[in-house]
Coordinates of C-alpha atoms in Angstrom, one line a residue:
G1 CA -83.4 -18.2 -48.2
F2 CA -84.9 -20.9 -45.9
W3 CA -82.8 -19.6 -42.9
L4 CA -83.4 -16.0 -43.8
S5 CA -87.0 -16.6 -43.8
D6 CA -86.8 -18.3 -40.7
V7 CA -85.3 -16.0 -38.8
M8 CA -87.5 -13.4 -40.2
G9 CA -90.8 -15.3 -39.2
D10 CA -88.9 -15.9 -35.5
S11 CA -88.6 -12.3 -35.1
I12 CA -92.5 -11.8 -36.1
V13 CA -93.3 -14.2 -33.9
A14 CA -91.4 -13.1 -31.0
E15 CA -92.9 -9.5 -31.5
K16 CA -96.4 -10.8 -31.5
A17 CA -95.6 -13.2 -28.4
K18 CA -94.8 -10.2 -26.4
L19 CA -98.8 -9.3 -26.5
E20 CA -99.5 -12.6 -25.5
P21 CA -101.1 -13.2 -21.9
E22 CA -98.8 -14.8 -19.0
S23 CA -101.1 -17.7 -19.1
S24 CA -100.5 -18.7 -22.6
R25 CA -96.9 -17.7 -23.1
G26 CA -95.3 -20.0 -25.7
H27 CA -98.5 -21.1 -27.4
L28 CA -98.0 -18.8 -30.8
H29 CA -94.3 -20.1 -31.0
S30 CA -95.3 -23.7 -30.8
T31 CA -98.6 -23.0 -33.3
C32 CA -95.9 -21.9 -35.7
Y33 CA -93.5 -24.7 -35.3
A34 CA -96.8 -27.3 -35.8
C35 CA -97.8 -25.8 -39.1
R36 CA -94.2 -25.8 -40.1
F37 CA -93.7 -29.3 -39.8
I38 CA -96.9 -30.0 -41.4
G39 CA -96.0 -28.5 -44.2
L40 CA -92.8 -30.3 -44.1
M41 CA -94.5 -33.7 -43.9
I42 CA -96.8 -32.9 -46.9
A43 CA -93.7 -31.9 -48.5
A44 CA -91.3 -34.2 -48.4
P45 CA -93.5 -37.3 -49.7
L46 CA -94.7 -34.9 -52.6
C47 CA -91.2 -34.1 -53.5
T48 CA -90.4 -37.7 -53.6
V49 CA -93.1 -38.3 -56.1
I50 CA -92.4 -35.7 -58.2
Y51 CA -88.5 -36.1 -58.2
S52 CA -88.8 -40.1 -59.2
K53 CA -91.7 -39.1 -62.1
Y54 CA -90.0 -35.6 -63.2
G55 CA -86.6 -35.5 -62.1
P56 CA -84.7 -33.1 -59.8
Q57 CA -85.4 -29.7 -62.1
A58 CA -89.4 -29.9 -61.2
V59 CA -88.6 -30.3 -57.7
V60 CA -86.3 -27.2 -58.2
Y61 CA -89.0 -25.3 -59.9
L62 CA -91.5 -26.2 -57.6
R63 CA -89.6 -25.2 -54.4
A64 CA -88.7 -21.9 -56.3
A65 CA -92.5 -21.3 -57.1
L66 CA -94.2 -22.0 -53.9
P67 CA -93.2 -19.3 -51.7
S68 CA -94.2 -16.5 -54.2
L69 CA -98.1 -17.7 -53.2
I70 CA -97.0 -16.3 -50.1
L71 CA -96.0 -12.7 -51.6
P72 CA -100.1 -11.3 -51.6
L73 CA -100.0 -12.1 -47.7
I74 CA -97.0 -9.3 -47.1
Y75 CA -99.3 -6.2 -46.9
N76 CA -100.9 -8.0 -43.9
L77 CA -97.9 -7.0 -42.4
K78 CA -98.3 -3.4 -41.1
E79 CA -95.1 -1.8 -40.2
K80 CA -95.1 1.2 -38.2
K81 CA -93.4 4.4 -39.9
D82 CA -91.7 7.3 -39.0
I83 CA -90.6 5.6 -35.5
E84 CA -87.2 6.8 -34.0
I85 CA -84.6 4.1 -34.3
A86 CA -81.5 3.8 -32.2
S87 CA -78.1 4.4 -33.4
T88 CA -75.9 1.4 -34.3
R89 CA -74.1 2.0 -31.4
E90 CA -76.7 1.9 -28.8
Q91 CA -78.4 -1.3 -30.6
C92 CA -75.2 -3.0 -30.2
G93 CA -75.0 -2.1 -26.7
E94 CA -78.5 -3.2 -26.0
I95 CA -78.0 -6.6 -27.6
W96 CA -74.8 -6.7 -25.5
S97 CA -76.3 -6.2 -22.1
T98 CA -78.9 -8.4 -23.4
V99 CA -76.7 -11.2 -24.0
C100 CA -74.8 -10.7 -20.9
S101 CA -77.8 -11.4 -18.6
R102 CA -77.3 -14.8 -17.2
A103 CA -81.2 -15.5 -17.8
V104 CA -79.8 -15.2 -21.7
W105 CA -76.5 -16.3 -21.8
Q106 CA -76.5 -19.5 -19.6
P107 CA -79.6 -21.4 -21.8
M108 CA -78.0 -19.8 -24.9
G109 CA -75.0 -21.5 -24.0
F110 CA -76.7 -24.7 -23.0
V111 CA -78.7 -24.9 -26.2
Y112 CA -75.7 -24.0 -28.3
L113 CA -73.1 -27.0 -26.3
Y114 CA -76.4 -29.2 -26.6
N115 CA -76.5 -28.9 -30.3
V116 CA -73.0 -28.7 -31.3
L117 CA -73.0 -32.3 -29.5
Q118 CA -76.2 -33.5 -31.4
V119 CA -74.0 -34.8 -34.7
G120 CA -75.9 -35.2 -37.9
N121 CA -74.5 -38.3 -38.6
A122 CA -74.3 -38.5 -42.6
A123 CA -72.5 -42.1 -42.1
W124 CA -75.5 -43.6 -40.2
K125 CA -78.0 -42.8 -43.6
Q126 CA -74.9 -43.9 -45.9
F127 CA -74.9 -47.1 -43.7
L128 CA -78.7 -47.6 -44.4
K129 CA -78.2 -47.1 -47.9
T130 CA -75.4 -49.2 -48.9
V131 CA -75.5 -52.0 -46.2
L132 CA -79.3 -52.2 -45.2
N133 CA -80.0 -51.6 -48.6
F134 CA -82.6 -48.9 -47.7
T135 CA -84.2 -47.0 -51.1
S136 CA -84.7 -43.3 -51.3
N137 CA -88.3 -43.9 -50.9
Q138 CA -87.6 -45.6 -47.6
L139 CA -85.1 -42.8 -46.4
N140 CA -87.6 -40.4 -47.3
S141 CA -90.2 -42.4 -45.5
L142 CA -88.1 -42.0 -42.4
L143 CA -88.1 -38.2 -43.0
V144 CA -91.6 -38.2 -43.0
V145 CA -91.8 -40.0 -39.8
A146 CA -89.4 -37.8 -37.9
Y147 CA -91.4 -34.6 -39.3
V148 CA -94.5 -36.4 -37.9
L149 CA -92.5 -37.4 -34.7
L150 CA -91.7 -33.8 -34.4
W151 CA -95.2 -32.2 -35.2
L152 CA -96.1 -34.6 -31.9
G153 CA -93.3 -33.1 -30.1
V154 CA -94.7 -29.5 -30.3
M155 CA -97.9 -30.5 -30.1
A156 CA -97.2 -32.3 -26.6
Y157 CA -95.1 -29.5 -25.4
K158 CA -97.7 -26.8 -26.4
K159 CA -100.7 -29.0 -24.6
F160 CA -98.5 -30.6 -21.7
F161 CA -95.5 -29.8 -21.1
I162 CA -95.6 -25.9 -21.5
T163 CA -95.8 -25.4 -18.0
W164 CA -92.7 -27.6 -16.9
S165 CA -89.3 -26.2 -16.0
W166 CA -87.1 -25.7 -19.1
R167 CA -84.5 -28.0 -16.9
S168 CA -87.2 -31.0 -16.4
V169 CA -88.0 -30.7 -20.5
Y170 CA -84.4 -30.9 -21.7
I171 CA -83.3 -33.9 -19.1
S172 CA -86.1 -35.9 -19.9
T173 CA -86.1 -35.4 -23.6
T174 CA -82.2 -36.1 -23.7
L175 CA -82.6 -39.5 -21.9
L176 CA -85.6 -40.2 -24.4
N177 CA -83.5 -39.6 -27.4
G178 CA -80.6 -41.6 -25.8
I179 CA -83.0 -44.5 -25.4
F180 CA -83.8 -44.1 -29.3
S181 CA -80.4 -43.5 -30.5
A182 CA -79.2 -47.0 -28.7
L183 CA -82.0 -48.7 -30.5
Q184 CA -80.0 -47.8 -33.7
I185 CA -77.6 -50.6 -32.2
L186 CA -80.3 -53.2 -32.6
L187 CA -80.4 -52.2 -36.4
I188 CA -76.9 -52.8 -37.0
Q189 CA -77.3 -56.1 -35.0
G190 CA -80.1 -57.1 -37.4
I191 CA -82.8 -57.5 -34.5
T192 CA -85.7 -55.4 -36.3
F193 CA -88.5 -56.9 -34.5
G194 CA -90.1 -58.2 -37.9
L195 CA -90.1 -54.4 -39.2

């Protein structure tokens, strides 16, 4: 459900972004991501407290009930009626011609490979829990810090880096990610600078 709503939200933002002036392209999308990460920053510690006090069933009920609060807002998403819809064949042809464009497949291929090589490491979380004895609250605190950093990254991109080339953004963020990933070796060695 989260993925489905995320894709639908991205689609709506992409449609509305077409109406943005050239000078502010990308601001709407980055604002939406900033709001998303603020919500995650609030939800993570809240769910931890509820989980600790009431158990997993309360968290499931809460996460199932909260999206229903958005239902009244759906009426603001006005949809054009009686528009001509292209046939499935024409739609697929349009998608294929778009994907075949170098301006589309090259960045898509890069982002795909980039994400394939970014392995979400469950072993690292297990190491933190079993070897370094991190508690669930400490792991959740790390998650909240990650969401805060994601939000700060989106805001920094929106304010400063939106005019940079994609190549410069990817190179600089990849190097920064490499540095912070290498710092995990210090944690394994027990060098924590007093933290």
